[in-house]
Coordinates of C-alpha atoms in Angstrom, one line a residue:
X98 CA 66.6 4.7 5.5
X99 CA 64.0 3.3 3.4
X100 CA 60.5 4.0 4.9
X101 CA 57.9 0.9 4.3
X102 CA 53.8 0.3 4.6
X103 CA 53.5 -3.2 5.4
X104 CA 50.2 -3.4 3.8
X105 CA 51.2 -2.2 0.4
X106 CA 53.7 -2.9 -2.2
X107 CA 57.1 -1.4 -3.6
X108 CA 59.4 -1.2 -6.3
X109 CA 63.5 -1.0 -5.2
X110 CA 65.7 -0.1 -7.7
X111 CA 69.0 -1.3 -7.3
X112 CA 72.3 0.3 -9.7
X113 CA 74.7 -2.2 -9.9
X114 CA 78.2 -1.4 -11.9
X115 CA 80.7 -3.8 -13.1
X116 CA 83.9 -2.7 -12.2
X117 CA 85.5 -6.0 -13.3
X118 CA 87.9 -5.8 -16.1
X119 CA 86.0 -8.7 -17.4
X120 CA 82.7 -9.9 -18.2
X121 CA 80.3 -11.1 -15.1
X122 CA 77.8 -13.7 -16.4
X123 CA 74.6 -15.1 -14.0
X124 CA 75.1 -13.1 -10.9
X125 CA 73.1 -13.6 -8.6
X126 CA 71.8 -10.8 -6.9
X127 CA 69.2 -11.0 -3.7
X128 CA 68.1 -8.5 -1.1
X129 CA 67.0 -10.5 2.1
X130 CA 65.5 -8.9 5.5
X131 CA 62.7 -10.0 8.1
X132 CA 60.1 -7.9 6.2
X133 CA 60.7 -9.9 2.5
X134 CA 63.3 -11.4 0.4
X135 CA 63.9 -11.1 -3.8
X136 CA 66.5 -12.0 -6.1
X137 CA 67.4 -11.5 -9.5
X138 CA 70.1 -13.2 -11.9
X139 CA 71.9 -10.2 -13.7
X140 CA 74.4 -10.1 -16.7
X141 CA 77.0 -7.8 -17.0
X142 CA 79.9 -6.8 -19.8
X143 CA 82.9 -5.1 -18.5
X144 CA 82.2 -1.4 -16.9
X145 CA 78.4 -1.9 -18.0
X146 CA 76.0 -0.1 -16.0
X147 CA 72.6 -1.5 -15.1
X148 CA 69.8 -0.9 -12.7
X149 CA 67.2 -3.7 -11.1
X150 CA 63.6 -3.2 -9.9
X151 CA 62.8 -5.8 -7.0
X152 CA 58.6 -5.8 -6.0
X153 CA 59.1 -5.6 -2.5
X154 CA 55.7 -7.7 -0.9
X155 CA 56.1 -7.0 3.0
X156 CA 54.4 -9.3 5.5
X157 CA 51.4 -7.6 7.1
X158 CA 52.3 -9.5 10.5
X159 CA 55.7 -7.9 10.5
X160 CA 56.2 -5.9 13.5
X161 CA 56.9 -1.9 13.2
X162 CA 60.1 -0.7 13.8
X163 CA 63.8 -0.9 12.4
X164 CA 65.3 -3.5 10.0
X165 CA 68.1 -4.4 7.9
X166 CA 68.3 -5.7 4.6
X167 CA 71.3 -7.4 3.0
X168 CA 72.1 -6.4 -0.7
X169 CA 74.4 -9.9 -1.5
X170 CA 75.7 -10.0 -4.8
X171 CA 77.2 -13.7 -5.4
X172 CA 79.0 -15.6 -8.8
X173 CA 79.2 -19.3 -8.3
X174 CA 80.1 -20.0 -4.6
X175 CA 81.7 -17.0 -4.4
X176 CA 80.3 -13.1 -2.8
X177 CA 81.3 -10.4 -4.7
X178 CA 78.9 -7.9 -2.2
X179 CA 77.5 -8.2 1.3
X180 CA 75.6 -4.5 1.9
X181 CA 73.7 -3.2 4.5
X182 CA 70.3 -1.4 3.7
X183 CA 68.5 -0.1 6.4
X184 CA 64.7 -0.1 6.4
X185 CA 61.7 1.4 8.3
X186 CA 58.6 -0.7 8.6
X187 CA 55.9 1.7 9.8
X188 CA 52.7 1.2 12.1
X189 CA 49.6 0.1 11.2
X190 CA 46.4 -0.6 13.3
X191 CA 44.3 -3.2 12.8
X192 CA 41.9 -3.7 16.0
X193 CA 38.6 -6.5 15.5
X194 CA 36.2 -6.2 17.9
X195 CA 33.4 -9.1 17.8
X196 CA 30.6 -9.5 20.4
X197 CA 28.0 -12.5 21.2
X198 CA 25.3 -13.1 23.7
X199 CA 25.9 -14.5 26.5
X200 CA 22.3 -16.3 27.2
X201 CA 20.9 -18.6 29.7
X202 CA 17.7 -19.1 31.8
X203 CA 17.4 -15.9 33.4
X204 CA 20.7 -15.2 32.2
X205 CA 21.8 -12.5 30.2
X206 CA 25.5 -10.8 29.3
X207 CA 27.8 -10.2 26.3
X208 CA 31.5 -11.6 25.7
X209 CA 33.3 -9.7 23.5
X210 CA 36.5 -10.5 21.9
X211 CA 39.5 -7.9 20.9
X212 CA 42.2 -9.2 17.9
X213 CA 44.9 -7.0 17.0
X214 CA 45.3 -7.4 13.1
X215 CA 48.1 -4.7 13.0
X216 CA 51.4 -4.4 13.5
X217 CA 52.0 -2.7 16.3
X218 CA 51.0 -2.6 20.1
X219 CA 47.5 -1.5 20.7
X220 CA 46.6 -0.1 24.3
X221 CA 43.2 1.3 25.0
X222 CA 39.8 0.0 27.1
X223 CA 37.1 -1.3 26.7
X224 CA 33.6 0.3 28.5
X225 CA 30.1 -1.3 29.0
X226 CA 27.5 0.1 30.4
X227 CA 25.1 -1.1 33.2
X228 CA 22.1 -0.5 35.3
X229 CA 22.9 0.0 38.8
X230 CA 20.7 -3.2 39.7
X231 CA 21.8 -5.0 36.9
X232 CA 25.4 -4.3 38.0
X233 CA 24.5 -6.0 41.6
X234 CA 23.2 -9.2 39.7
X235 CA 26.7 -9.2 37.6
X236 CA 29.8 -11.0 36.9
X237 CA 32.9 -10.0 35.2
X238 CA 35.4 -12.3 33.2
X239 CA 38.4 -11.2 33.7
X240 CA 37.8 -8.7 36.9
X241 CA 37.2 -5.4 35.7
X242 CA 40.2 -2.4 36.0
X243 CA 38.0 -0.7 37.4
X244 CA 33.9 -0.3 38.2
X245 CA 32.2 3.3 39.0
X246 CA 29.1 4.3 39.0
X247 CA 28.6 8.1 37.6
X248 CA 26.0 10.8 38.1
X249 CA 23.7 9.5 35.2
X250 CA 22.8 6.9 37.8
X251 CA 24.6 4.2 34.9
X252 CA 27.5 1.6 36.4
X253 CA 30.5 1.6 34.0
X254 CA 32.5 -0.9 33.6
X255 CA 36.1 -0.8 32.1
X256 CA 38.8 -2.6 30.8
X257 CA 42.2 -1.8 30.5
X258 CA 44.2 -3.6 27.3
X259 CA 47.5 -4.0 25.8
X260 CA 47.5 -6.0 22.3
X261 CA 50.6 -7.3 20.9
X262 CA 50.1 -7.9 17.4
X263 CA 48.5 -11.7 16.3
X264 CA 47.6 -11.5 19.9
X265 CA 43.2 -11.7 21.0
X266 CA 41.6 -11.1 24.4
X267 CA 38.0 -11.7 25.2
X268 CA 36.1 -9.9 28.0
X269 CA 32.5 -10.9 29.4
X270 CA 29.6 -10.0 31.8
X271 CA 26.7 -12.0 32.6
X272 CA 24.0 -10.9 34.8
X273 CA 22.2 -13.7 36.9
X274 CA 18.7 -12.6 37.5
X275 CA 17.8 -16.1 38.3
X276 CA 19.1 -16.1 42.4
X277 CA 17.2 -12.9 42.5
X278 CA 14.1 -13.8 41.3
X279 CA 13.9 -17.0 43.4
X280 CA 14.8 -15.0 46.5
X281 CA 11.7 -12.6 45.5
X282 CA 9.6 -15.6 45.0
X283 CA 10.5 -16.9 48.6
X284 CA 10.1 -13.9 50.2
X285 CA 6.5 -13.6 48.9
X286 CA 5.5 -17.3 49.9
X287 CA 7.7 -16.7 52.9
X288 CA 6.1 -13.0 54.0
X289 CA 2.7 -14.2 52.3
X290 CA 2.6 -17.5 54.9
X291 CA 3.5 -15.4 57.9
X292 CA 0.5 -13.0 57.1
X293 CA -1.6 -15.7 57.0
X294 CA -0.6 -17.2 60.1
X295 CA -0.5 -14.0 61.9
X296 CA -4.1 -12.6 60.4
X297 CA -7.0 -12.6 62.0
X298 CA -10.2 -14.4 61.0
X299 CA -12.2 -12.3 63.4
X300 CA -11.8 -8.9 65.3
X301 CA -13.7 -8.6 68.5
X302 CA -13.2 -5.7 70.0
X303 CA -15.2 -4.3 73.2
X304 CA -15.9 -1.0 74.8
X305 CA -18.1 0.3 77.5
X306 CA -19.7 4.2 77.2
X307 CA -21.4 6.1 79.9
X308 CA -24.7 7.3 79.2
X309 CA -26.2 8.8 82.6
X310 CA -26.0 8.7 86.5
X311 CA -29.5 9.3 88.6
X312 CA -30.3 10.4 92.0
X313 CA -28.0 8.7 94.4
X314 CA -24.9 7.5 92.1
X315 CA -26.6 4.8 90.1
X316 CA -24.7 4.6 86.7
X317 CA -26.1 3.5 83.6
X318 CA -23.3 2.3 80.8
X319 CA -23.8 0.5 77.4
X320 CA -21.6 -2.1 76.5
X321 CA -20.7 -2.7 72.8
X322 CA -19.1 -6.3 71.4
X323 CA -18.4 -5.8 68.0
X324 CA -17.4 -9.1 66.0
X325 CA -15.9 -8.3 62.0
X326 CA -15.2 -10.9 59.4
X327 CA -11.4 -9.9 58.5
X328 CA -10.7 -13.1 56.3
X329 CA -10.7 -14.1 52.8
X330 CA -14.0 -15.6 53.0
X331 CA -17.8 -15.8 54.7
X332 CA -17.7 -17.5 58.3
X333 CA -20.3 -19.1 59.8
X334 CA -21.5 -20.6 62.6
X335 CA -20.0 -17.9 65.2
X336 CA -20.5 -17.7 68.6
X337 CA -20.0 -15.3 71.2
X338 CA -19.7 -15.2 74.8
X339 CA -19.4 -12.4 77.2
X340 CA -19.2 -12.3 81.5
X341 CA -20.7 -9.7 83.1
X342 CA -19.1 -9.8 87.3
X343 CA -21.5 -10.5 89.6
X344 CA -21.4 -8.0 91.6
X345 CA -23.7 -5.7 88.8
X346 CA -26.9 -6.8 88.4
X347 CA -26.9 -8.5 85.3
X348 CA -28.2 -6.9 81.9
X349 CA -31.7 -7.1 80.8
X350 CA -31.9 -4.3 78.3
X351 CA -30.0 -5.3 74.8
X352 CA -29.8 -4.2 71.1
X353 CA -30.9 -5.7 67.7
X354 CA -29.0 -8.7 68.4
X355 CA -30.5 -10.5 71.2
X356 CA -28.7 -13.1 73.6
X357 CA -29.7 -16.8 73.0
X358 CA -28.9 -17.4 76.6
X359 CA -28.4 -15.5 79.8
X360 CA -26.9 -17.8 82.4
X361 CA -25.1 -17.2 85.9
X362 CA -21.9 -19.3 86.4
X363 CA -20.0 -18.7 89.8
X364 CA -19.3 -15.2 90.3
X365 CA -20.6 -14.3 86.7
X366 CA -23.1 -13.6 84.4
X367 CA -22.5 -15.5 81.1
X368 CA -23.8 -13.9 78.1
X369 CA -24.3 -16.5 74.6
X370 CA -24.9 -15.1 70.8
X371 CA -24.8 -17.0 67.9
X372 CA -24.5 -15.2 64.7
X373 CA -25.3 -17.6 61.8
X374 CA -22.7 -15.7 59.4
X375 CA -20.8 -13.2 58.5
X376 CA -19.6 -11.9 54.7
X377 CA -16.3 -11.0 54.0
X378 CA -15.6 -7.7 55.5
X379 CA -18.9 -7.7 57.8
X380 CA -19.3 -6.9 60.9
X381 CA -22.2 -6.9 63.6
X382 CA -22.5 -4.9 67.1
X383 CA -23.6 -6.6 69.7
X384 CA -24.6 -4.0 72.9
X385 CA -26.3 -4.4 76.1
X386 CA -26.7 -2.1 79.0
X387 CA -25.4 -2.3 82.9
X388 CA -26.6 -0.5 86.2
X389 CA -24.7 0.0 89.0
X390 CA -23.4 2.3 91.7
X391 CA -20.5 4.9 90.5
X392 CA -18.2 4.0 93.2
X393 CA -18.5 -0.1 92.4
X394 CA -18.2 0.9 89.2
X395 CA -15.3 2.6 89.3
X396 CA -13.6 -0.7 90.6
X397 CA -14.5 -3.1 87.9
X398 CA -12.5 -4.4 84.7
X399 CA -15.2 -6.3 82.5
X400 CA -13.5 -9.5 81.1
X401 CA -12.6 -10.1 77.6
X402 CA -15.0 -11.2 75.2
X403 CA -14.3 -14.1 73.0
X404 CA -15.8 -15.3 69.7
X405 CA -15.2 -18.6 68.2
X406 CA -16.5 -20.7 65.3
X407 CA -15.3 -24.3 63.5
X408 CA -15.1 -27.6 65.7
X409 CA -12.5 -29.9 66.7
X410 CA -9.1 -29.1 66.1
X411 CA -10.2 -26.2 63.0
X412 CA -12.2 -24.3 66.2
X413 CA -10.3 -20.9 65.8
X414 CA -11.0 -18.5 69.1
X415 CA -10.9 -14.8 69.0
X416 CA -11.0 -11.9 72.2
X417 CA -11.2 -8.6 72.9
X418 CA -9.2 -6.7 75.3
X419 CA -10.6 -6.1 78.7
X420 CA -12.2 -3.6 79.8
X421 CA -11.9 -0.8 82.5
X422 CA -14.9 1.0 83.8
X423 CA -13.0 3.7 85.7
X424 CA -11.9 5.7 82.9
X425 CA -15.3 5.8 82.1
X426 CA -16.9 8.5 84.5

């Protein structure tokens, strides 16, 4: 067996002896197989000896493996020789790999593509590497063999291939950051708008504290409204209200911030304040003090109080929880 390298050239000699008792004039000698063909016109003289080189030029496409080549040796129409010559084309690999973007708005991946230039099968894979959230985001064309994250913390991604020769395959990813993105943006309008609606302009919140009990159970508490600015901007124009039941005598002893009225509506006492503004962030405590017997005490919730500003259908209202005296001795 002769033993060939597609990709490079040979000389075959071929001895040919004329065992004719007679002169052989313009043979015609070839050697044909898959892997190339030659000929050569030869003159021979009775029992002459002589020997022909062929350049042997195989095709690089040819495929490995075994071949034949026929030695024909022909005068006129007719064969004088039809023999065999077997032939080994041997392997060669030839494997291009070419990669491109793969770009778009937001859009970003890689398509690469695998041609097998040799000769012979080529099987092997092909491995990218990926964030763990890029992986989430990403697409394959065709479907991954196989897709496993490792302890690096990296997502690999793999291929698995079989290349004829002549033959090309092209594998790509693209990773869409574009749904993601959007979905972030409309969750922060989304969660943004719901804070909004759900925060408060004002904070009132109200407590009552004990401060002494003389002779024969009379109680003495303060009461403290406190009113805070918990928006974006400066308020103004607030008012608050408070009730005080009627079955304490109403307050006539109050802090810095003084009532602009003091009226008594049904069973109640109706307390008015009008703060002119407040800053982002302010607050202001509003107090006043109530006397009254320990055991009527005891039985009293004070109502909320409520703070509102704005008019018409912008009037925004605001209260406090209510409050039980009990707890309070």
């Amino acid at each position: 067996k002769a033993l060939i390298d597609p990709l490079r050239n040979y000389i075959v000699k071929l001895d040919v002896t004329n065992l004719k008792p007679i002169d052989l004039v313009d043979l015609d000698v070839q050697v044909n197989s898959e892997a190339f063909k030659d000929s050569k016109v030869l003159n021979l003289i009775r029992n002459e000896k002589d020997t022909l080189e062929f350049q042997i030029a195989p095709n690089p496409n040819i495929k490995e493996g075994d071949y034949v080549a026929n030695v024909i040796i022909m005068l006129g129409d007719k064969q004088l020789l039809d023999k065999p010559l077997s032939i080994v084309v041997g392997r060669y690999n030839d494997l291009q790999e070419v990669s491109e973007p793969v770009e778009g708005f937001l859009i970003l991946g890689e398509k690469t593509t695998l041609n097998n230039n040799g000769n012979a099968l080529i099987e092997n894979v092909l491995v990218k590497k990926l964030s763990w959230l890029q992986s989430k985001f990403t697409d394959f064309e065709p479907a991954p063999s196989t897709v496993e994250q490792k302890a690096d913390g990296y997502v690999y991604v793999q291929w698995n291939y079989a290349l004829q020769p002549g033959q090309s395959e092209t594998f790509a990813y693209s990773t869409n950051y574009r749904n993601p993105i959007i979905y972030a943006i409309l969750f922060v309008v989304i969660a943004g708008g719901f804070y909004l609606l759900r925060k408060k302009d004002l904070i009132v919140t109200k407590r009552a504290l004990s401060l002494h009990t003389t002779e024969g159970n009379l109680a003495i508490m303060k009461v403290l409204v406190t009113v805070k600015n918990d928006g974006n901007a400066g308020i103004d124009e607030i008012r608050v209200m408070d009730k005080v039941p009627g079955v304490i005598k109403a307050p006539v002893e109050f802090g810095m911030i003084k009532p602009n009225s003091v009226k008594n509506v049904g069973e109640h006492t109706v307390l008015m304040w009008d703060i002119p503004h407040l800053k982002k962030g302010e607050e202001k405590v509003i107090s006043y003090k109530i006397e009254g017997r320990v055991n009527i005490l005891d039985t009293i919730i004070l109502p909320a109080a409520l703070a509102k500003f704005g008019l018409g259908t912008k009037k925004k209202m605001f209260t406090s929880k209510s409050v039980s005296l009990s707890k309070h001795h």
